[in-house]
Amino acid sequence: RYATALARRWQLPQSSVGFVQCGAEEALAAARSVADVEVKWILINFPTHFAVQSGSTETISSSGNSHLPQSFESSDFMANQKMLEDARQCLLEVGGHHGHLLVQSNVEDVAVTLRAMAEQNGWEPVTDGSS
């Protein structure tokens, strides 16, 4: 129902709007495989933060939510290097070379880590709002 309402509001054919439940990497692969699609923006919104850690490196203990990843290298960290590579490839292939990656997080260490990961992968930061 929501997708139908969006299609109507944005005056799009209903066949152009839908919801799919899948992982980020699967969604990026699907966007790359669809003909006549131009991807302009990819949004990483509210990536999970890291578990609060205390102690020395030999005796690190986590407090708080035990389901949070320990670091960006953890297999369960929401935004990983593979996903950033897939996002870049998606924009290169179907973004007309004008695509943007938007990273939004209210967790500073996650935002700083994702920016560094993205820059290592060839993304160029835009920090002043221009594009």
PDB file of C-alpha atoms in Angstrom:
ATOM      1  CA  ARG A   1       0.000   0.000   0.000  1.00  0.00           C
ATOM      2  CA  TYR A   2       2.795   2.427   0.861  1.00  0.00           C
ATOM      3  CA  ALA A   3       4.578   1.820  -2.458  1.00  0.00           C
ATOM      4  CA  THR A   4       1.301   2.399  -4.318  1.00  0.00           C
ATOM      5  CA  ALA A   5       0.746   5.665  -2.448  1.00  0.00           C
ATOM      6  CA  LEU A   6       4.299   6.810  -3.253  1.00  0.00           C
ATOM      7  CA  ALA A   7       3.833   5.997  -6.923  1.00  0.00           C
ATOM      8  CA  ARG A   8       0.625   7.998  -6.989  1.00  0.00           C
ATOM      9  CA  ARG A   9       2.145  10.963  -5.119  1.00  0.00           C
ATOM     10  CA  TRP A  10       5.238  11.066  -7.350  1.00  0.00           C
ATOM     11  CA  GLN A  11       3.167  10.388 -10.462  1.00  0.00           C
ATOM     12  CA  LEU A  12       5.077   7.228 -11.311  1.00  0.00           C
ATOM     13  CA  PRO A  13       3.722   4.042 -12.821  1.00  0.00           C
ATOM     14  CA  GLN A  14       2.870   1.663  -9.969  1.00  0.00           C
ATOM     15  CA  SER A  15       5.150  -0.911 -11.574  1.00  0.00           C
ATOM     16  CA  SER A  16       8.090   1.457 -10.907  1.00  0.00           C
ATOM     17  CA  VAL A  17       7.773   1.433  -7.126  1.00  0.00           C
ATOM     18  CA  GLY A  18       7.981  -1.500  -4.761  1.00  0.00           C
ATOM     19  CA  PHE A  19       9.555  -2.874  -1.634  1.00  0.00           C
ATOM     20  CA  VAL A  20      11.932  -5.786  -1.558  1.00  0.00           C
ATOM     21  CA  GLN A  21      13.321  -7.427   1.542  1.00  0.00           C
ATOM     22  CA  CYS A  22      16.970  -8.293   0.957  1.00  0.00           C
ATOM     23  CA  GLY A  23      20.467  -7.413   2.030  1.00  0.00           C
ATOM     24  CA  ALA A  24      22.243  -4.264   0.860  1.00  0.00           C
ATOM     25  CA  GLU A  25      24.634  -6.158  -1.393  1.00  0.00           C
ATOM     26  CA  GLU A  26      21.723  -8.016  -3.017  1.00  0.00           C
ATOM     27  CA  ALA A  27      19.855  -4.737  -3.569  1.00  0.00           C
ATOM     28  CA  LEU A  28      22.906  -3.144  -5.199  1.00  0.00           C
ATOM     29  CA  ALA A  29      23.366  -6.171  -7.477  1.00  0.00           C
ATOM     30  CA  ALA A  30      19.688  -6.003  -8.439  1.00  0.00           C
ATOM     31  CA  ALA A  31      19.940  -2.283  -9.268  1.00  0.00           C
ATOM     32  CA  ARG A  32      22.937  -3.017 -11.490  1.00  0.00           C
ATOM     33  CA  SER A  33      21.065  -5.729 -13.370  1.00  0.00           C
ATOM     34  CA  VAL A  34      17.914  -3.745 -14.222  1.00  0.00           C
ATOM     35  CA  ALA A  35      17.831  -2.180 -17.671  1.00  0.00           C
ATOM     36  CA  ASP A  36      17.076   1.539 -18.041  1.00  0.00           C
ATOM     37  CA  VAL A  37      17.821   2.382 -14.414  1.00  0.00           C
ATOM     38  CA  GLU A  38      19.933   5.322 -13.281  1.00  0.00           C
ATOM     39  CA  VAL A  39      21.044   5.254  -9.660  1.00  0.00           C
ATOM     40  CA  LYS A  40      21.892   8.743  -8.438  1.00  0.00           C
ATOM     41  CA  TRP A  41      22.123   8.294  -4.669  1.00  0.00           C
ATOM     42  CA  ILE A  42      22.950   5.462  -2.323  1.00  0.00           C
ATOM     43  CA  LEU A  43      22.177   6.084   1.330  1.00  0.00           C
ATOM     44  CA  ILE A  44      23.731   4.349   4.307  1.00  0.00           C
ATOM     45  CA  ASN A  45      21.471   5.454   7.125  1.00  0.00           C
ATOM     46  CA  PHE A  46      22.060   4.870  10.843  1.00  0.00           C
ATOM     47  CA  PRO A  47      24.845   2.288  10.639  1.00  0.00           C
ATOM     48  CA  THR A  48      25.104   0.381  13.878  1.00  0.00           C
ATOM     49  CA  HIS A  49      27.565   1.700  16.378  1.00  0.00           C
ATOM     50  CA  PHE A  50      30.255  -0.337  18.042  1.00  0.00           C
ATOM     51  CA  ALA A  51      29.879  -1.986  21.417  1.00  0.00           C
ATOM     52  CA  VAL A  52      31.232   0.102  24.276  1.00  0.00           C
ATOM     53  CA  GLN A  53      34.563  -1.461  25.163  1.00  0.00           C
ATOM     54  CA  SER A  54      36.674  -1.159  28.273  1.00  0.00           C
ATOM     55  CA  GLY A  55      39.938  -2.672  29.434  1.00  0.00           C
ATOM     56  CA  SER A  56      43.239  -3.401  27.764  1.00  0.00           C
ATOM     57  CA  THR A  57      43.477  -5.095  24.381  1.00  0.00           C
ATOM     58  CA  GLU A  58      44.068  -8.433  26.124  1.00  0.00           C
ATOM     59  CA  THR A  59      40.967  -8.172  28.338  1.00  0.00           C
ATOM     60  CA  ILE A  60      38.445  -6.140  26.347  1.00  0.00           C
ATOM     61  CA  SER A  61      34.946  -6.471  27.724  1.00  0.00           C
ATOM     62  CA  SER A  62      31.804  -5.039  26.164  1.00  0.00           C
ATOM     63  CA  SER A  63      29.014  -3.379  28.023  1.00  0.00           C
ATOM     64  CA  GLY A  64      25.556  -2.478  26.846  1.00  0.00           C
ATOM     65  CA  ASN A  65      23.910  -4.311  23.968  1.00  0.00           C
ATOM     66  CA  SER A  66      25.745  -7.590  23.357  1.00  0.00           C
ATOM     67  CA  HIS A  67      24.393  -7.704  19.788  1.00  0.00           C
ATOM     68  CA  LEU A  68      26.463  -4.706  18.669  1.00  0.00           C
ATOM     69  CA  PRO A  69      29.581  -5.373  16.579  1.00  0.00           C
ATOM     70  CA  GLN A  70      32.966  -4.968  18.271  1.00  0.00           C
ATOM     71  CA  SER A  71      34.461  -2.952  15.377  1.00  0.00           C
ATOM     72  CA  PHE A  72      34.009  -2.120  11.703  1.00  0.00           C
ATOM     73  CA  GLU A  73      35.947  -5.308  10.925  1.00  0.00           C
ATOM     74  CA  SER A  74      33.282  -7.461  12.608  1.00  0.00           C
ATOM     75  CA  SER A  75      31.284  -9.639  10.234  1.00  0.00           C
ATOM     76  CA  ASP A  76      28.037  -8.235  11.642  1.00  0.00           C
ATOM     77  CA  PHE A  77      28.915  -4.554  11.140  1.00  0.00           C
ATOM     78  CA  MET A  78      26.176  -3.176   8.897  1.00  0.00           C
ATOM     79  CA  ALA A  79      28.375  -1.244   6.443  1.00  0.00           C
ATOM     80  CA  ASN A  80      31.460  -3.143   5.391  1.00  0.00           C
ATOM     81  CA  GLN A  81      34.155  -2.753   2.743  1.00  0.00           C
ATOM     82  CA  LYS A  82      32.375  -5.157   0.346  1.00  0.00           C
ATOM     83  CA  MET A  83      29.176  -3.123   0.540  1.00  0.00           C
ATOM     84  CA  LEU A  84      31.091   0.113  -0.151  1.00  0.00           C
ATOM     85  CA  GLU A  85      32.813  -1.535  -3.133  1.00  0.00           C
ATOM     86  CA  ASP A  86      29.435  -2.761  -4.439  1.00  0.00           C
ATOM     87  CA  ALA A  87      27.930   0.722  -4.009  1.00  0.00           C
ATOM     88  CA  ARG A  88      30.788   2.303  -5.942  1.00  0.00           C
ATOM     89  CA  GLN A  89      30.511  -0.272  -8.713  1.00  0.00           C
ATOM     90  CA  CYS A  90      26.736   0.249  -8.904  1.00  0.00           C
ATOM     91  CA  LEU A  91      27.149   4.003  -9.351  1.00  0.00           C
ATOM     92  CA  LEU A  92      29.931   3.561 -11.901  1.00  0.00           C
ATOM     93  CA  GLU A  93      27.825   1.138 -13.944  1.00  0.00           C
ATOM     94  CA  VAL A  94      24.342   2.664 -13.707  1.00  0.00           C
ATOM     95  CA  GLY A  95      24.873   6.073 -12.117  1.00  0.00           C
ATOM     96  CA  GLY A  96      26.069   7.922 -15.157  1.00  0.00           C
ATOM     97  CA  HIS A  97      29.238   8.774 -13.176  1.00  0.00           C
ATOM     98  CA  HIS A  98      27.272  11.423 -11.282  1.00  0.00           C
ATOM     99  CA  GLY A  99      26.160   9.304  -8.340  1.00  0.00           C
ATOM    100  CA  HIS A 100      26.715  10.057  -4.688  1.00  0.00           C
ATOM    101  CA  LEU A 101      27.059   8.005  -1.535  1.00  0.00           C
ATOM    102  CA  LEU A 102      25.405   9.614   1.477  1.00  0.00           C
ATOM    103  CA  VAL A 103      26.479   8.351   4.883  1.00  0.00           C
ATOM    104  CA  GLN A 104      24.290   9.456   7.761  1.00  0.00           C
ATOM    105  CA  SER A 105      25.047   8.555  11.341  1.00  0.00           C
ATOM    106  CA  ASN A 106      24.671  10.231  14.686  1.00  0.00           C
ATOM    107  CA  VAL A 107      27.551   8.077  15.963  1.00  0.00           C
ATOM    108  CA  GLU A 108      30.801   9.945  15.375  1.00  0.00           C
ATOM    109  CA  ASP A 109      33.190   6.981  15.426  1.00  0.00           C
ATOM    110  CA  VAL A 110      31.027   5.174  12.867  1.00  0.00           C
ATOM    111  CA  ALA A 111      30.844   8.250  10.609  1.00  0.00           C
ATOM    112  CA  VAL A 112      34.623   8.770  10.794  1.00  0.00           C
ATOM    113  CA  THR A 113      35.316   5.074  10.127  1.00  0.00           C
ATOM    114  CA  LEU A 114      32.908   4.910   7.175  1.00  0.00           C
ATOM    115  CA  ARG A 115      34.374   8.047   5.644  1.00  0.00           C
ATOM    116  CA  ALA A 116      37.888   6.608   5.897  1.00  0.00           C
ATOM    117  CA  MET A 117      36.708   3.283   4.427  1.00  0.00           C
ATOM    118  CA  ALA A 118      34.947   5.066   1.564  1.00  0.00           C
ATOM    119  CA  GLU A 119      37.960   7.258   0.782  1.00  0.00           C
ATOM    120  CA  GLN A 120      40.196   4.160   0.732  1.00  0.00           C
ATOM    121  CA  ASN A 121      37.774   2.719  -1.829  1.00  0.00           C
ATOM    122  CA  GLY A 122      38.066   5.716  -4.170  1.00  0.00           C
ATOM    123  CA  TRP A 123      35.159   7.886  -3.008  1.00  0.00           C
ATOM    124  CA  GLU A 124      35.815  11.611  -2.803  1.00  0.00           C
ATOM    125  CA  PRO A 125      34.224  13.476   0.126  1.00  0.00           C
ATOM    126  CA  VAL A 126      31.935  16.455  -0.325  1.00  0.00           C
ATOM    127  CA  THR A 127      31.764  18.195   3.040  1.00  0.00           C
ATOM    128  CA  ASP A 128      30.353  21.577   2.109  1.00  0.00           C
ATOM    129  CA  GLY A 129      27.071  20.371   0.625  1.00  0.00           C
ATOM    130  CA  SER A 130      28.040  21.036  -3.009  1.00  0.00           C
ATOM    131  CA  SER A 131      28.207  18.313  -5.606  1.00  0.00           C
TER     132      SER A 131
END
